mmCIF file of C-alpha atoms in Angstrom:
data_model
loop_
_atom_site.group_PDB
_atom_site.id
_atom_site.type_symbol
_atom_site.label_atom_id
_atom_site.label_comp_id
_atom_site.label_asym_id
_atom_site.label_seq_id
_atom_site.Cartn_x
_atom_site.Cartn_y
_atom_site.Cartn_z
ATOM 1 C CA MET A 148 0.017 -0.011 0.043
ATOM 2 C CA ASN A 149 1.043 3.461 -0.901
ATOM 3 C CA MET A 150 0.028 7.306 -0.679
ATOM 4 C CA ASN A 151 -2.139 6.570 -3.615
ATOM 5 C CA SER A 152 -4.058 3.646 -2.332
ATOM 6 C CA VAL A 153 -7.593 3.674 -1.873
ATOM 7 C CA ALA A 154 -9.638 2.070 0.798
ATOM 8 C CA VAL A 155 -13.479 1.950 0.719
ATOM 9 C CA ILE A 156 -15.023 1.382 4.122
ATOM 10 C CA THR A 157 -18.860 0.634 5.058
ATOM 11 C CA GLY A 158 -20.004 1.683 8.737
ATOM 12 C CA ALA A 159 -17.048 3.866 9.071
ATOM 13 C CA THR A 160 -19.202 6.671 10.985
ATOM 14 C CA SER A 161 -18.903 4.714 14.208
ATOM 15 C CA GLY A 162 -17.476 1.912 15.883
ATOM 16 C CA ILE A 163 -14.509 -0.017 14.575
ATOM 17 C CA GLY A 164 -15.134 1.206 11.357
ATOM 18 C CA GLN A 165 -14.276 4.638 12.219
ATOM 19 C CA ILE A 166 -11.193 3.652 13.996
ATOM 20 C CA ALA A 167 -10.138 1.512 10.923
ATOM 21 C CA ALA A 168 -10.731 4.701 8.669
ATOM 22 C CA MET A 169 -8.407 7.007 10.850
ATOM 23 C CA ASP A 170 -5.846 4.555 10.957
ATOM 24 C CA LEU A 171 -5.618 3.998 7.245
ATOM 25 C CA ALA A 172 -5.897 7.762 7.036
ATOM 26 C CA LYS A 173 -2.790 7.773 8.954
ATOM 27 C CA ARG A 174 -0.806 5.627 6.563
ATOM 28 C CA GLY A 175 -1.931 8.056 3.725
ATOM 29 C CA MET A 176 -4.714 6.015 2.299
ATOM 30 C CA LYS A 177 -7.465 7.875 0.438
ATOM 31 C CA LEU A 178 -10.882 6.951 1.768
ATOM 32 C CA ALA A 179 -14.048 6.105 0.148
ATOM 33 C CA LEU A 180 -16.827 5.999 3.297
ATOM 34 C CA THR A 181 -20.016 5.005 3.010
ATOM 35 C CA ALA A 182 -22.796 7.148 5.368
ATOM 36 C CA ARG A 183 -26.417 7.437 5.977
ATOM 37 C CA SER A 184 -26.312 10.479 8.070
ATOM 38 C CA ARG A 185 -24.512 13.787 6.898
ATOM 39 C CA LYS A 186 -24.181 15.111 10.283
ATOM 40 C CA ARG A 187 -22.165 11.735 11.490
ATOM 41 C CA ALA A 188 -20.003 11.758 8.433
ATOM 42 C CA GLU A 189 -19.065 15.510 9.142
ATOM 43 C CA GLU A 190 -18.315 14.198 12.607
ATOM 44 C CA THR A 191 -16.179 11.414 11.221
ATOM 45 C CA ALA A 192 -14.660 13.507 8.913
ATOM 46 C CA ARG A 193 -13.345 15.758 11.696
ATOM 47 C CA ARG A 194 -11.724 12.907 13.654
ATOM 48 C CA ILE A 195 -10.060 11.595 10.679
ATOM 49 C CA ASN A 196 -8.714 15.074 9.944
ATOM 50 C CA GLU A 197 -7.484 15.495 13.485
ATOM 51 C CA VAL A 198 -5.288 12.250 13.407
ATOM 52 C CA ALA A 199 -4.777 12.621 9.507
ATOM 53 C CA PRO A 200 -4.807 16.485 8.874
ATOM 54 C CA HIS A 201 -4.119 15.979 4.967
ATOM 55 C CA SER A 202 -6.193 12.909 4.404
ATOM 56 C CA GLU A 203 -8.181 12.703 1.278
ATOM 57 C CA MET A 204 -11.851 11.212 1.967
ATOM 58 C CA VAL A 205 -15.062 11.222 0.002
ATOM 59 C CA PHE A 206 -18.497 9.919 1.590
ATOM 60 C CA PHE A 207 -21.103 8.366 -0.399
ATOM 61 C CA TYR A 208 -24.745 8.371 1.226
ATOM 62 C CA GLY A 209 -27.355 5.828 1.073
ATOM 63 C CA ASP A 210 -28.938 3.378 3.223
ATOM 64 C CA LEU A 211 -27.492 -0.143 3.072
ATOM 65 C CA SER A 212 -30.607 -2.005 3.872
ATOM 66 C CA ILE A 213 -31.832 -0.810 0.756
ATOM 67 C CA MET A 214 -30.310 -2.974 -2.278
ATOM 68 C CA ALA A 215 -31.101 -0.083 -4.925
ATOM 69 C CA ASP A 216 -29.001 2.405 -2.585
ATOM 70 C CA VAL A 217 -26.304 -0.409 -2.392
ATOM 71 C CA LYS A 218 -26.332 -0.705 -6.191
ATOM 72 C CA ARG A 219 -26.312 3.185 -6.635
ATOM 73 C CA ILE A 220 -23.308 3.736 -3.999
ATOM 74 C CA GLY A 221 -21.394 0.844 -5.402
ATOM 75 C CA GLU A 222 -21.771 2.540 -9.006
ATOM 76 C CA GLU A 223 -20.665 5.758 -7.780
ATOM 77 C CA ILE A 224 -17.845 4.332 -5.882
ATOM 78 C CA ARG A 225 -16.696 2.372 -8.886
ATOM 79 C CA SER A 226 -17.108 5.428 -11.335
ATOM 80 C CA ALA A 227 -15.159 7.600 -9.053
ATOM 81 C CA TYR A 228 -12.404 5.225 -8.337
ATOM 82 C CA PRO A 229 -11.157 2.931 -11.344
ATOM 83 C CA LYS A 230 -8.780 1.236 -9.029
ATOM 84 C CA ILE A 231 -9.378 0.363 -5.301
ATOM 85 C CA ASP A 232 -6.952 -1.372 -2.953
ATOM 86 C CA VAL A 233 -9.049 -2.143 -0.023
ATOM 87 C CA LEU A 234 -12.657 -2.939 0.490
ATOM 88 C CA VAL A 235 -13.665 -3.289 4.151
ATOM 89 C CA ASN A 236 -17.140 -4.640 4.450
ATOM 90 C CA ASN A 237 -17.810 -3.395 7.840
ATOM 91 C CA ALA A 238 -21.338 -2.045 8.272
ATOM 92 C CA GLY A 239 -23.643 -4.097 10.440
ATOM 93 C CA LEU A 240 -26.451 -4.349 12.942
ATOM 94 C CA HIS A 241 -27.836 -6.467 15.563
ATOM 95 C CA ALA A 242 -31.768 -5.664 15.442
ATOM 96 C CA PHE A 243 -33.843 -7.075 18.230
ATOM 97 C CA GLU A 244 -37.043 -6.959 16.387
ATOM 98 C CA GLN A 245 -37.933 -7.932 13.016
ATOM 99 C CA ARG A 246 -37.942 -5.005 10.504
ATOM 100 C CA ILE A 247 -38.729 -5.404 6.743
ATOM 101 C CA THR A 248 -37.471 -2.875 4.391
ATOM 102 C CA SER A 249 -39.370 -1.384 1.677
ATOM 103 C CA GLU A 250 -38.015 -3.961 -0.542
ATOM 104 C CA GLY A 251 -39.494 -6.648 1.224
ATOM 105 C CA LEU A 252 -36.186 -7.921 2.842
ATOM 106 C CA SER A 253 -35.223 -8.625 6.509
ATOM 107 C CA GLU A 254 -32.929 -5.581 7.575
ATOM 108 C CA MET A 255 -30.641 -7.525 9.450
ATOM 109 C CA MET A 256 -30.281 -9.715 6.496
ATOM 110 C CA ALA A 257 -30.079 -6.970 4.117
ATOM 111 C CA VAL A 258 -27.643 -4.923 5.904
ATOM 112 C CA ASN A 259 -25.263 -7.823 7.268
ATOM 113 C CA TYR A 260 -25.264 -9.916 4.236
ATOM 114 C CA LEU A 261 -26.855 -9.145 0.930
ATOM 115 C CA ALA A 262 -25.464 -5.308 0.878
ATOM 116 C CA PRO A 263 -21.799 -6.603 1.363
ATOM 117 C CA TRP A 264 -22.224 -9.266 -1.343
ATOM 118 C CA LEU A 265 -23.856 -6.828 -3.721
ATOM 119 C CA LEU A 266 -21.271 -4.008 -3.172
ATOM 120 C CA THR A 267 -18.316 -6.376 -3.349
ATOM 121 C CA LYS A 268 -19.759 -7.672 -6.759
ATOM 122 C CA ILE A 269 -20.038 -4.144 -8.185
ATOM 123 C CA LEU A 270 -16.572 -2.989 -7.071
ATOM 124 C CA LEU A 271 -14.837 -6.145 -8.253
ATOM 125 C CA PRO A 272 -13.632 -4.348 -11.663
ATOM 126 C CA SER A 273 -11.931 -1.699 -9.505
ATOM 127 C CA LEU A 274 -10.305 -3.924 -7.208
ATOM 128 C CA MET A 275 -9.076 -6.512 -10.171
ATOM 129 C CA ALA A 276 -7.532 -3.040 -11.593
ATOM 130 C CA SER A 277 -5.150 -3.005 -8.304
ATOM 131 C CA ASN A 278 -2.036 -4.723 -8.076
ATOM 132 C CA LYS A 279 -2.508 -6.171 -4.744
ATOM 133 C CA ALA A 280 -6.087 -5.613 -3.830
ATOM 134 C CA ARG A 281 -7.686 -6.910 -0.571
ATOM 135 C CA ILE A 282 -11.108 -7.547 0.468
ATOM 136 C CA VAL A 283 -11.853 -7.588 4.299
ATOM 137 C CA ASN A 284 -15.193 -8.872 5.756
ATOM 138 C CA VAL A 285 -16.196 -8.263 9.376
ATOM 139 C CA ALA A 286 -17.943 -11.464 10.522
ATOM 140 C CA SER A 287 -18.134 -12.702 14.223
ATOM 141 C CA GLU A 288 -17.765 -15.829 16.333
ATOM 142 C CA ALA A 289 -21.444 -15.253 16.888
ATOM 143 C CA SER A 290 -21.862 -17.393 13.815
ATOM 144 C CA ARG A 291 -21.394 -20.611 16.106
ATOM 145 C CA ASN A 292 -24.733 -19.460 17.211
ATOM 146 C CA HIS A 293 -26.739 -19.746 13.982
ATOM 147 C CA GLY A 294 -29.545 -22.070 14.420
ATOM 148 C CA VAL A 295 -30.141 -24.289 11.477
ATOM 149 C CA LEU A 296 -29.131 -22.693 7.953
ATOM 150 C CA THR A 297 -31.881 -23.320 5.277
ATOM 151 C CA LEU A 298 -31.201 -22.145 1.898
ATOM 152 C CA PRO A 299 -32.548 -20.418 -0.017
ATOM 153 C CA GLU A 300 -35.356 -19.697 2.448
ATOM 154 C CA ASP A 301 -33.236 -17.720 5.021
ATOM 155 C CA LEU A 302 -32.091 -15.016 2.564
ATOM 156 C CA THR A 303 -35.906 -13.904 2.294
ATOM 157 C CA ASP A 304 -37.154 -14.972 6.014
ATOM 158 C CA THR A 305 -39.143 -12.297 7.169
ATOM 159 C CA ALA A 306 -40.784 -13.977 10.254
ATOM 160 C CA ASP A 307 -41.031 -12.052 13.277
ATOM 161 C CA PHE A 308 -38.566 -12.807 16.140
ATOM 162 C CA THR A 309 -37.874 -11.863 19.615
ATOM 163 C CA ALA A 310 -35.012 -10.015 21.461
ATOM 164 C CA ARG A 311 -33.738 -13.576 22.492
ATOM 165 C CA GLY A 312 -34.288 -15.034 19.228
ATOM 166 C CA SER A 313 -32.546 -12.207 17.477
ATOM 167 C CA SER A 314 -28.913 -13.753 18.081
ATOM 168 C CA ALA A 315 -29.724 -16.714 16.313
ATOM 169 C CA ILE A 316 -30.487 -14.652 13.235
ATOM 170 C CA TYR A 317 -27.538 -12.303 13.774
ATOM 171 C CA GLY A 318 -25.261 -15.302 13.979
ATOM 172 C CA LYS A 319 -26.459 -16.798 10.869
ATOM 173 C CA THR A 320 -25.906 -13.570 8.833
ATOM 174 C CA LYS A 321 -22.216 -13.612 10.185
ATOM 175 C CA LEU A 322 -21.942 -17.309 9.025
ATOM 176 C CA LEU A 323 -23.192 -16.379 5.607
ATOM 177 C CA ASN A 324 -20.398 -13.705 5.405
ATOM 178 C CA ILE A 325 -17.758 -16.360 6.145
ATOM 179 C CA MET A 326 -19.220 -18.727 3.691
ATOM 180 C CA PHE A 327 -19.475 -15.663 1.052
ATOM 181 C CA ALA A 328 -16.008 -14.855 1.409
ATOM 182 C CA GLY A 329 -14.497 -18.463 1.333
ATOM 183 C CA GLU A 330 -16.536 -18.958 -2.180
ATOM 184 C CA LEU A 331 -15.076 -15.559 -3.447
ATOM 185 C CA SER A 332 -11.739 -16.181 -2.523
ATOM 186 C CA ARG A 333 -11.657 -19.348 -4.703
ATOM 187 C CA GLN A 334 -13.501 -17.426 -7.670
ATOM 188 C CA LEU A 335 -10.468 -15.132 -7.389
ATOM 189 C CA SER A 336 -7.813 -17.412 -6.851
ATOM 190 C CA GLY A 337 -4.637 -16.524 -9.261
ATOM 191 C CA THR A 338 -5.911 -13.010 -9.560
ATOM 192 C CA SER A 339 -4.461 -9.903 -7.514
ATOM 193 C CA VAL A 340 -7.574 -9.556 -5.168
ATOM 194 C CA ALA A 341 -7.188 -11.423 -1.762
ATOM 195 C CA VAL A 342 -10.050 -12.126 0.500
ATOM 196 C CA HIS A 343 -10.111 -12.191 4.392
ATOM 197 C CA THR A 344 -12.604 -12.373 6.958
ATOM 198 C CA LEU A 345 -12.320 -11.595 10.696
ATOM 199 C CA ASN A 346 -13.801 -11.842 14.013
ATOM 200 C CA PRO A 347 -13.591 -8.587 15.775
ATOM 201 C CA GLY A 348 -14.283 -9.916 19.180
ATOM 202 C CA PHE A 349 -16.625 -8.035 21.600
ATOM 203 C CA ASN A 350 -16.643 -4.453 21.022
ATOM 204 C CA VAL A 351 -18.469 -1.821 23.330
ATOM 205 C CA THR A 352 -18.944 0.796 20.694
ATOM 206 C CA GLY A 353 -22.418 0.558 19.279
ATOM 207 C CA LEU A 354 -23.351 -2.065 21.824
ATOM 208 C CA GLY A 355 -27.031 -2.837 21.695
ATOM 209 C CA ARG A 356 -27.965 0.380 20.635
ATOM 210 C CA GLU A 357 -31.533 -0.570 20.394
ATOM 211 C CA LEU A 358 -31.787 -1.594 24.193
ATOM 212 C CA TRP A 359 -32.767 1.237 26.432
ATOM 213 C CA PHE A 360 -29.978 0.367 28.932
ATOM 214 C CA ALA A 361 -27.318 0.304 26.435
ATOM 215 C CA PRO A 362 -25.563 3.908 27.286
ATOM 216 C CA LEU A 363 -25.335 2.827 30.685
ATOM 217 C CA LEU A 364 -23.825 -0.781 30.055
ATOM 218 C CA GLU A 365 -21.362 0.885 27.602
ATOM 219 C CA ARG A 366 -20.246 3.282 30.389
ATOM 220 C CA ILE A 367 -19.605 0.504 32.690
ATOM 221 C CA LEU A 368 -17.944 -1.642 30.238
ATOM 222 C CA LYS A 369 -15.780 0.887 29.270
ATOM 223 C CA TRP A 370 -14.810 1.648 32.878
ATOM 224 C CA LEU A 371 -14.053 -1.917 33.279
ATOM 225 C CA ARG A 372 -11.737 -1.693 30.244
ATOM 226 C CA ILE A 373 -13.928 -4.545 28.606
ATOM 227 C CA GLY A 374 -14.717 -4.548 24.582
ATOM 228 C CA ASP A 375 -12.290 -1.931 23.761
ATOM 229 C CA PRO A 376 -13.097 -1.213 19.838
ATOM 230 C CA ARG A 377 -9.461 -0.503 19.083
ATOM 231 C CA LYS A 378 -8.711 -4.173 19.337
ATOM 232 C CA GLY A 379 -11.602 -4.885 16.471
ATOM 233 C CA ALA A 380 -10.233 -2.222 14.393
ATOM 234 C CA GLU A 381 -6.479 -3.333 14.691
ATOM 235 C CA ILE A 382 -7.465 -6.788 13.133
ATOM 236 C CA ILE A 383 -9.158 -4.782 10.209
ATOM 237 C CA THR A 384 -6.051 -2.626 9.753
ATOM 238 C CA ARG A 385 -3.744 -5.678 9.942
ATOM 239 C CA LEU A 386 -5.749 -7.727 7.305
ATOM 240 C CA ALA A 387 -5.831 -4.682 4.906
ATOM 241 C CA VAL A 388 -2.159 -4.021 4.988
ATOM 242 C CA ASP A 389 0.174 -6.171 6.717
ATOM 243 C CA THR A 390 2.471 -8.082 4.546
ATOM 244 C CA GLN A 391 1.858 -11.525 6.425
ATOM 245 C CA TYR A 392 -1.611 -11.495 4.776
ATOM 246 C CA GLN A 393 -0.580 -10.461 1.370
ATOM 247 C CA ASP A 394 -0.072 -13.759 -0.417
ATOM 248 C CA VAL A 395 -2.813 -15.700 1.366
ATOM 249 C CA THR A 396 -6.515 -15.528 0.844
ATOM 250 C CA GLY A 397 -9.706 -17.390 2.188
ATOM 251 C CA GLY A 398 -8.682 -17.205 5.842
ATOM 252 C CA TYR A 399 -10.975 -16.446 8.726
ATOM 253 C CA TYR A 400 -8.904 -14.566 11.439
ATOM 254 C CA ASN A 401 -9.062 -13.926 15.265
ATOM 255 C CA VAL A 402 -9.138 -10.404 17.058
ATOM 256 C CA GLY A 403 -5.832 -9.855 18.956
ATOM 257 C CA THR A 404 -3.557 -12.774 17.757
ATOM 258 C CA GLY A 405 -4.497 -12.520 14.138
ATOM 259 C CA LYS A 406 -4.220 -16.306 13.747
ATOM 260 C CA SER A 407 -6.789 -18.474 11.989
ATOM 261 C CA ILE A 408 -9.979 -19.992 13.055
ATOM 262 C CA LEU A 409 -11.966 -22.736 11.806
ATOM 263 C CA PRO A 410 -15.613 -21.534 11.142
ATOM 264 C CA VAL A 411 -18.448 -23.527 12.699
ATOM 265 C CA ARG A 412 -20.055 -25.769 10.269
ATOM 266 C CA PRO A 413 -21.248 -25.419 7.734
ATOM 267 C CA GLY A 414 -19.172 -22.191 7.470
ATOM 268 C CA GLY A 415 -16.176 -24.466 5.761
ATOM 269 C CA ASP A 416 -18.233 -26.641 3.702
ATOM 270 C CA LEU A 417 -17.293 -25.789 0.014
ATOM 271 C CA ALA A 418 -20.496 -27.160 -1.604
ATOM 272 C CA MET A 419 -22.788 -25.249 0.680
ATOM 273 C CA GLN A 420 -20.619 -21.979 0.296
ATOM 274 C CA SER A 421 -20.901 -22.586 -3.644
ATOM 275 C CA ARG A 422 -24.867 -23.057 -3.280
ATOM 276 C CA LEU A 423 -25.086 -19.921 -1.072
ATOM 277 C CA TRP A 424 -23.334 -17.910 -3.957
ATOM 278 C CA ARG A 425 -25.758 -19.328 -6.462
ATOM 279 C CA GLU A 426 -28.667 -18.789 -4.513
ATOM 280 C CA THR A 427 -27.898 -15.204 -3.716
ATOM 281 C CA GLN A 428 -26.888 -14.337 -6.923
ATOM 282 C CA GLN A 429 -30.095 -15.608 -8.077
ATOM 283 C CA LEU A 430 -32.460 -13.576 -5.682
ATOM 284 C CA LEU A 431 -30.243 -10.278 -6.661
ATOM 285 C CA LYS A 432 -30.964 -10.988 -10.270
ATOM 286 C CA GLN A 433 -34.406 -11.719 -9.831
ATOM 287 C CA LYS A 434 -35.027 -8.282 -7.998
ATOM 288 C CA GLU A 435 -32.573 -6.761 -11.092
ATOM 289 C CA TRP A 436 -30.400 -5.567 -8.475
ATOM 290 C CA ILE A 437 -27.306 -7.298 -10.594
#
């Protein structure tokens, strides 16, 4: 990576995504950041400029739960940056109740899985134009609590769930991230693009923001020095720029150690990864999003 390198980061206006954006800006990288709120984008720009005064960044606005927005944002970024060196698919949410988007999708499935799949697909030409590009997907060990995976039904499931039941749905979306990355890494084998997936660990920032007691819990955990988001951001940055991850692809890595993790079944099942890719592509084609 050099001063002309370009990094695209989703979910960069808060949490570990914002910290990772600051870290990459300090390394001189140009930033293309997605945002839903102009106010939060302005605050993010201020924070980045504090640590990297001469940083170059552009915000692309839209709602990542809406595939039409994801498609538009992806096309805008691809047009603005014919060459992209790093794509960090970081945006995500843990909803504690079912919310259905205007396009008829479960919001959590849309943001956590379908959006990064679609954005990555759109940006592949720009990533392929880089000498050594990296796609970094933020998954989670919450994937181990994914319930039962049923394809293709899970991709369009809009059934109600409780706050307790939300954990399995969230875990499933993170399992799909791991599987998507595994299949993509094989499809890109022999190219200049590497694919990495990570577990960011437990991070306080943005913790359960839909829960009424979240602000108090966040202050307590910070006081106890539990869930430092800098650790989650650090593994994102390492996978994006460190030389040890330059000539490998398809791995799933842990926060802190940076060592590989064996994903829970069927995360590493090659046939299931391939099927997931086909089912996702078919869904998005049916809706004319690709």
